[in-house]
Amino acid sequence: ANPANTWELVDLTTQKFFNFLDVKPGDYGEDTISIHVGSNDAWMCAAARITSDVDGTCTEPELADDPTCSAGPGLGELDSTLQFAFWADDGDNVYEPGTGTGGTPETIFLGGTLADMNNAGQIALASPSGGAFGTNPVPGDQTVYIGKIWCAGTLAPTNLGQDGLNTGSPLTLGTGFTCDGTLVNNASQTDEVQGDMQFYAVQARNNAQFSCTSYVPTWPVQ
């Protein structure tokens, strides 16, 4: 485990899912978050936003690939270079979308570039109209898992079969993805991007008409 991105059970405040410097084409990172529901069945939603997208300087290699390069806040290309995927995981930290020997094949509920995720709006995880965990609330006293991966390049699933065992790991099975950095040029060199992700849960009892569209994220002031 990466100590900078690992924590014990806690109310989420400022935990860092990913925190990497000097990212190069073909670099990637994967981790999984467990969400623990208390005694009440719960609907769940999430939201994401980019908080900083900076082009640091315009180096000679960067200008060769991006002649219109300008340095400053809001001018970076890294948000459109980094690709992400989020999926409802079974707890083994491996994306298993294929039909295998058991269990339910996993599906990506949020994917694309970091810029795409900034525009995703309210993300349904469990709601009456559907979500990553289905149309039923997450039962009380249960734990669910969200796997997530980033790639500086082209992210593609390897279509691992679902083994239903939850005993594997990325060390033995791989992440379930490949990350190809061969098409990444120097346009995002010196760039920096940061973002937040927020989770929201509300009890399902007496709330049968809940919709994640009614959840309005409240972000801390920068």
mmCIF file of C-alpha atoms in Angstrom:
data_model
loop_
_atom_site.group_PDB
_atom_site.id
_atom_site.type_symbol
_atom_site.label_atom_id
_atom_site.label_comp_id
_atom_site.label_asym_id
_atom_site.label_seq_id
_atom_site.Cartn_x
_atom_site.Cartn_y
_atom_site.Cartn_z
ATOM 1 C CA ALA A 1 0.000 0.000 0.000
ATOM 2 C CA ASN A 2 1.054 3.587 -0.655
ATOM 3 C CA PRO A 3 1.127 5.198 2.848
ATOM 4 C CA ALA A 4 0.288 8.628 1.387
ATOM 5 C CA ASN A 5 -2.988 7.252 0.012
ATOM 6 C CA THR A 6 -3.996 4.747 2.709
ATOM 7 C CA TRP A 7 -6.059 5.243 5.861
ATOM 8 C CA GLU A 8 -8.120 3.298 8.377
ATOM 9 C CA LEU A 9 -11.908 3.618 8.793
ATOM 10 C CA VAL A 10 -12.719 7.296 9.358
ATOM 11 C CA ASP A 11 -15.297 9.927 8.440
ATOM 12 C CA LEU A 12 -14.001 11.247 5.119
ATOM 13 C CA THR A 13 -12.576 14.742 5.384
ATOM 14 C CA THR A 14 -9.379 15.493 3.465
ATOM 15 C CA GLN A 15 -8.118 12.021 2.593
ATOM 16 C CA LYS A 16 -6.112 11.845 -0.633
ATOM 17 C CA PHE A 17 -7.129 9.154 -3.108
ATOM 18 C CA PHE A 18 -4.254 9.994 -5.454
ATOM 19 C CA ASN A 19 -1.251 12.221 -4.767
ATOM 20 C CA PHE A 20 1.498 11.865 -7.365
ATOM 21 C CA LEU A 21 4.301 14.115 -8.568
ATOM 22 C CA ASP A 22 6.298 13.890 -11.809
ATOM 23 C CA VAL A 23 3.648 11.880 -13.681
ATOM 24 C CA LYS A 24 4.922 10.529 -17.006
ATOM 25 C CA PRO A 25 3.144 8.976 -20.012
ATOM 26 C CA GLY A 26 2.089 5.425 -19.175
ATOM 27 C CA ASP A 27 2.048 6.012 -15.401
ATOM 28 C CA TYR A 28 -1.047 4.818 -13.560
ATOM 29 C CA GLY A 29 -2.401 4.318 -10.050
ATOM 30 C CA GLU A 30 -5.246 2.217 -8.639
ATOM 31 C CA ASP A 31 -6.906 2.025 -5.264
ATOM 32 C CA THR A 32 -10.184 1.077 -3.643
ATOM 33 C CA ILE A 33 -12.295 2.831 -1.037
ATOM 34 C CA SER A 34 -14.666 0.952 1.259
ATOM 35 C CA ILE A 35 -17.843 2.750 2.295
ATOM 36 C CA HIS A 36 -19.392 1.560 5.553
ATOM 37 C CA VAL A 37 -23.112 2.079 6.177
ATOM 38 C CA GLY A 38 -24.314 2.324 9.780
ATOM 39 C CA SER A 39 -27.523 0.810 11.108
ATOM 40 C CA ASN A 40 -29.870 2.465 8.571
ATOM 41 C CA ASP A 41 -30.218 1.459 4.919
ATOM 42 C CA ALA A 42 -28.950 4.355 2.822
ATOM 43 C CA TRP A 43 -29.143 6.004 -0.576
ATOM 44 C CA MET A 44 -25.772 7.254 -1.829
ATOM 45 C CA CYS A 45 -24.529 9.900 -4.241
ATOM 46 C CA ALA A 46 -21.206 11.482 -5.157
ATOM 47 C CA ALA A 47 -19.861 14.526 -6.963
ATOM 48 C CA ALA A 48 -16.482 15.628 -8.300
ATOM 49 C CA ARG A 49 -14.843 18.898 -9.248
ATOM 50 C CA ILE A 50 -11.497 20.240 -10.454
ATOM 51 C CA THR A 51 -10.057 22.810 -8.046
ATOM 52 C CA SER A 52 -6.824 23.723 -9.824
ATOM 53 C CA ASP A 53 -5.718 23.324 -13.441
ATOM 54 C CA VAL A 54 -2.431 25.131 -13.991
ATOM 55 C CA ASP A 55 0.057 25.277 -16.841
ATOM 56 C CA GLY A 56 3.331 25.913 -15.011
ATOM 57 C CA THR A 57 5.636 27.086 -17.787
ATOM 58 C CA CYS A 58 5.945 26.623 -21.530
ATOM 59 C CA THR A 59 9.071 24.546 -22.067
ATOM 60 C CA GLU A 60 10.623 24.015 -25.479
ATOM 61 C CA PRO A 61 9.237 20.441 -25.813
ATOM 62 C CA GLU A 62 5.806 21.680 -24.737
ATOM 63 C CA LEU A 63 5.821 24.494 -27.286
ATOM 64 C CA ALA A 64 6.756 22.015 -30.021
ATOM 65 C CA ASP A 65 3.532 20.054 -29.361
ATOM 66 C CA ASP A 66 1.402 23.009 -28.256
ATOM 67 C CA PRO A 67 2.496 26.198 -30.100
ATOM 68 C CA THR A 68 -0.300 28.208 -28.446
ATOM 69 C CA CYS A 69 0.893 27.264 -24.942
ATOM 70 C CA SER A 70 0.266 29.894 -22.262
ATOM 71 C CA ALA A 71 1.247 29.527 -18.628
ATOM 72 C CA GLY A 72 -1.160 30.261 -15.800
ATOM 73 C CA PRO A 73 -4.228 29.078 -13.843
ATOM 74 C CA GLY A 74 -6.928 27.313 -15.839
ATOM 75 C CA LEU A 75 -4.648 26.769 -18.846
ATOM 76 C CA GLY A 76 -3.315 23.267 -18.186
ATOM 77 C CA GLU A 77 -3.857 20.242 -20.430
ATOM 78 C CA LEU A 78 -3.240 17.565 -17.796
ATOM 79 C CA ASP A 79 -6.959 17.313 -16.971
ATOM 80 C CA SER A 80 -7.637 16.156 -20.535
ATOM 81 C CA THR A 81 -4.602 13.833 -20.571
ATOM 82 C CA LEU A 82 -5.391 11.854 -17.426
ATOM 83 C CA GLN A 83 -8.034 9.170 -17.916
ATOM 84 C CA PHE A 84 -10.002 7.705 -15.021
ATOM 85 C CA ALA A 85 -12.423 4.872 -14.320
ATOM 86 C CA PHE A 86 -14.577 4.222 -11.244
ATOM 87 C CA TRP A 87 -16.438 0.956 -10.715
ATOM 88 C CA ALA A 88 -18.436 -0.846 -8.018
ATOM 89 C CA ASP A 89 -15.879 -3.370 -6.814
ATOM 90 C CA ASP A 90 -16.329 -6.610 -4.873
ATOM 91 C CA GLY A 91 -13.466 -5.790 -2.549
ATOM 92 C CA ASP A 92 -10.452 -7.351 -4.263
ATOM 93 C CA ASN A 93 -9.292 -4.081 -5.927
ATOM 94 C CA VAL A 94 -9.422 -5.681 -9.401
ATOM 95 C CA TYR A 95 -11.788 -4.714 -12.228
ATOM 96 C CA GLU A 96 -13.547 -7.915 -13.371
ATOM 97 C CA PRO A 97 -16.142 -7.121 -16.066
ATOM 98 C CA GLY A 98 -16.149 -10.494 -17.824
ATOM 99 C CA THR A 99 -18.242 -13.570 -17.184
ATOM 100 C CA GLY A 100 -16.217 -15.981 -15.092
ATOM 101 C CA THR A 101 -16.671 -18.723 -12.552
ATOM 102 C CA GLY A 102 -18.865 -16.772 -10.168
ATOM 103 C CA GLY A 103 -20.066 -13.429 -8.882
ATOM 104 C CA THR A 104 -21.543 -10.510 -10.788
ATOM 105 C CA PRO A 105 -19.498 -8.915 -13.592
ATOM 106 C CA GLU A 106 -18.416 -5.407 -12.619
ATOM 107 C CA THR A 107 -19.202 -2.296 -14.638
ATOM 108 C CA ILE A 108 -17.704 1.183 -14.828
ATOM 109 C CA PHE A 109 -20.121 3.844 -13.603
ATOM 110 C CA LEU A 110 -17.870 6.854 -14.206
ATOM 111 C CA GLY A 111 -15.096 7.112 -16.763
ATOM 112 C CA GLY A 112 -13.302 9.361 -19.218
ATOM 113 C CA THR A 113 -10.854 12.170 -18.647
ATOM 114 C CA LEU A 114 -10.544 14.171 -15.468
ATOM 115 C CA ALA A 115 -12.133 17.064 -17.358
ATOM 116 C CA ASP A 116 -15.160 14.834 -18.090
ATOM 117 C CA MET A 117 -15.562 13.993 -14.408
ATOM 118 C CA ASN A 118 -15.571 17.661 -13.527
ATOM 119 C CA ASN A 119 -18.765 17.943 -15.604
ATOM 120 C CA ALA A 120 -20.435 14.745 -14.375
ATOM 121 C CA GLY A 121 -22.828 16.497 -11.966
ATOM 122 C CA GLN A 122 -24.461 14.418 -9.250
ATOM 123 C CA ILE A 123 -23.330 10.788 -9.520
ATOM 124 C CA ALA A 124 -25.859 8.180 -8.387
ATOM 125 C CA LEU A 125 -24.353 5.326 -6.387
ATOM 126 C CA ALA A 126 -27.570 3.890 -4.948
ATOM 127 C CA SER A 127 -30.926 5.495 -5.723
ATOM 128 C CA PRO A 128 -34.480 4.412 -6.659
ATOM 129 C CA SER A 129 -33.731 5.237 -10.298
ATOM 130 C CA GLY A 130 -30.460 3.276 -10.333
ATOM 131 C CA GLY A 131 -26.783 3.760 -9.732
ATOM 132 C CA ALA A 132 -23.474 1.977 -9.343
ATOM 133 C CA PHE A 133 -24.911 -0.242 -6.602
ATOM 134 C CA GLY A 134 -28.368 -0.615 -8.140
ATOM 135 C CA THR A 135 -31.914 0.556 -7.372
ATOM 136 C CA ASN A 136 -32.006 -0.655 -3.774
ATOM 137 C CA PRO A 137 -30.483 1.185 -0.831
ATOM 138 C CA VAL A 138 -27.209 -0.090 0.567
ATOM 139 C CA PRO A 139 -28.245 -2.229 3.573
ATOM 140 C CA GLY A 140 -27.304 -1.098 7.046
ATOM 141 C CA ASP A 141 -24.251 -2.713 8.630
ATOM 142 C CA GLN A 142 -22.840 -3.530 5.202
ATOM 143 C CA THR A 143 -19.723 -2.400 3.385
ATOM 144 C CA VAL A 144 -19.526 -1.576 -0.312
ATOM 145 C CA TYR A 145 -16.450 -0.859 -2.402
ATOM 146 C CA ILE A 146 -15.530 1.575 -5.154
ATOM 147 C CA GLY A 147 -12.457 0.841 -7.259
ATOM 148 C CA LYS A 148 -10.779 3.657 -9.133
ATOM 149 C CA ILE A 149 -7.835 3.981 -11.465
ATOM 150 C CA TRP A 150 -6.059 6.798 -13.313
ATOM 151 C CA CYS A 151 -3.798 6.593 -16.346
ATOM 152 C CA ALA A 152 -1.574 9.130 -18.072
ATOM 153 C CA GLY A 153 -2.542 7.847 -21.500
ATOM 154 C CA THR A 154 -5.164 5.509 -22.931
ATOM 155 C CA LEU A 155 -6.941 3.396 -20.314
ATOM 156 C CA ALA A 156 -8.488 0.111 -21.470
ATOM 157 C CA PRO A 157 -9.991 -2.856 -19.570
ATOM 158 C CA THR A 158 -8.358 -6.284 -19.899
ATOM 159 C CA ASN A 159 -11.788 -7.951 -19.517
ATOM 160 C CA LEU A 160 -10.834 -10.227 -16.643
ATOM 161 C CA GLY A 161 -13.534 -12.744 -15.775
ATOM 162 C CA GLN A 162 -15.323 -12.388 -12.453
ATOM 163 C CA ASP A 163 -14.014 -15.136 -10.165
ATOM 164 C CA GLY A 164 -16.381 -14.336 -7.293
ATOM 165 C CA LEU A 165 -13.669 -15.153 -4.765
ATOM 166 C CA ASN A 166 -12.497 -11.708 -3.625
ATOM 167 C CA THR A 167 -9.175 -13.318 -2.727
ATOM 168 C CA GLY A 168 -7.062 -11.927 -5.549
ATOM 169 C CA SER A 169 -5.294 -8.583 -5.687
ATOM 170 C CA PRO A 170 -3.666 -6.298 -8.262
ATOM 171 C CA LEU A 171 -0.364 -7.960 -7.323
ATOM 172 C CA THR A 172 -1.616 -11.370 -8.496
ATOM 173 C CA LEU A 173 -4.279 -10.517 -11.094
ATOM 174 C CA GLY A 174 -3.291 -7.040 -12.284
ATOM 175 C CA THR A 175 -5.609 -4.059 -11.973
ATOM 176 C CA GLY A 176 -7.920 -5.211 -14.761
ATOM 177 C CA PHE A 177 -6.717 -2.394 -17.024
ATOM 178 C CA THR A 178 -3.863 -1.466 -19.319
ATOM 179 C CA CYS A 179 -2.421 2.047 -19.552
ATOM 180 C CA ASP A 180 -0.850 2.999 -22.892
ATOM 181 C CA GLY A 181 1.126 6.236 -22.849
ATOM 182 C CA THR A 182 2.488 6.077 -26.400
ATOM 183 C CA LEU A 183 0.040 8.677 -27.756
ATOM 184 C CA VAL A 184 0.700 11.261 -25.009
ATOM 185 C CA ASN A 185 2.768 14.220 -26.188
ATOM 186 C CA ASN A 186 4.473 17.032 -24.257
ATOM 187 C CA ALA A 187 1.511 19.443 -24.201
ATOM 188 C CA SER A 188 0.851 18.743 -20.507
ATOM 189 C CA GLN A 189 4.490 19.017 -19.429
ATOM 190 C CA THR A 190 4.870 21.206 -16.271
ATOM 191 C CA ASP A 191 1.074 21.145 -15.755
ATOM 192 C CA GLU A 192 -0.645 20.513 -12.421
ATOM 193 C CA VAL A 193 -4.223 19.484 -11.704
ATOM 194 C CA GLN A 194 -6.063 18.952 -8.430
ATOM 195 C CA GLY A 195 -9.608 17.952 -7.642
ATOM 196 C CA ASP A 196 -12.102 16.952 -4.951
ATOM 197 C CA MET A 197 -14.598 14.117 -4.699
ATOM 198 C CA GLN A 198 -17.486 14.197 -2.243
ATOM 199 C CA PHE A 199 -19.799 11.431 -1.022
ATOM 200 C CA TYR A 200 -23.310 11.852 0.351
ATOM 201 C CA ALA A 201 -25.605 9.373 2.112
ATOM 202 C CA VAL A 202 -29.150 9.705 3.457
ATOM 203 C CA GLN A 203 -31.325 7.122 5.159
ATOM 204 C CA ALA A 204 -33.697 5.342 2.799
ATOM 205 C CA ARG A 205 -36.514 4.858 5.302
ATOM 206 C CA ASN A 206 -39.438 7.191 4.547
ATOM 207 C CA ASN A 207 -37.445 8.511 1.587
ATOM 208 C CA ALA A 208 -38.658 6.298 -1.252
ATOM 209 C CA GLN A 209 -38.714 9.143 -3.794
ATOM 210 C CA PHE A 210 -35.129 10.232 -3.221
ATOM 211 C CA SER A 211 -33.131 11.294 -6.263
ATOM 212 C CA CYS A 212 -29.465 12.223 -6.457
ATOM 213 C CA THR A 213 -30.481 15.254 -8.504
ATOM 214 C CA SER A 214 -31.813 16.738 -5.248
ATOM 215 C CA TYR A 215 -28.367 16.455 -3.638
ATOM 216 C CA VAL A 216 -26.439 19.721 -4.033
ATOM 217 C CA PRO A 217 -22.746 19.374 -3.125
ATOM 218 C CA THR A 218 -21.426 21.884 -0.613
ATOM 219 C CA TRP A 219 -17.761 22.456 -1.320
ATOM 220 C CA PRO A 220 -15.291 24.086 1.069
ATOM 221 C CA VAL A 221 -14.167 27.578 0.157
ATOM 222 C CA GLN A 222 -10.785 27.571 -1.605
#
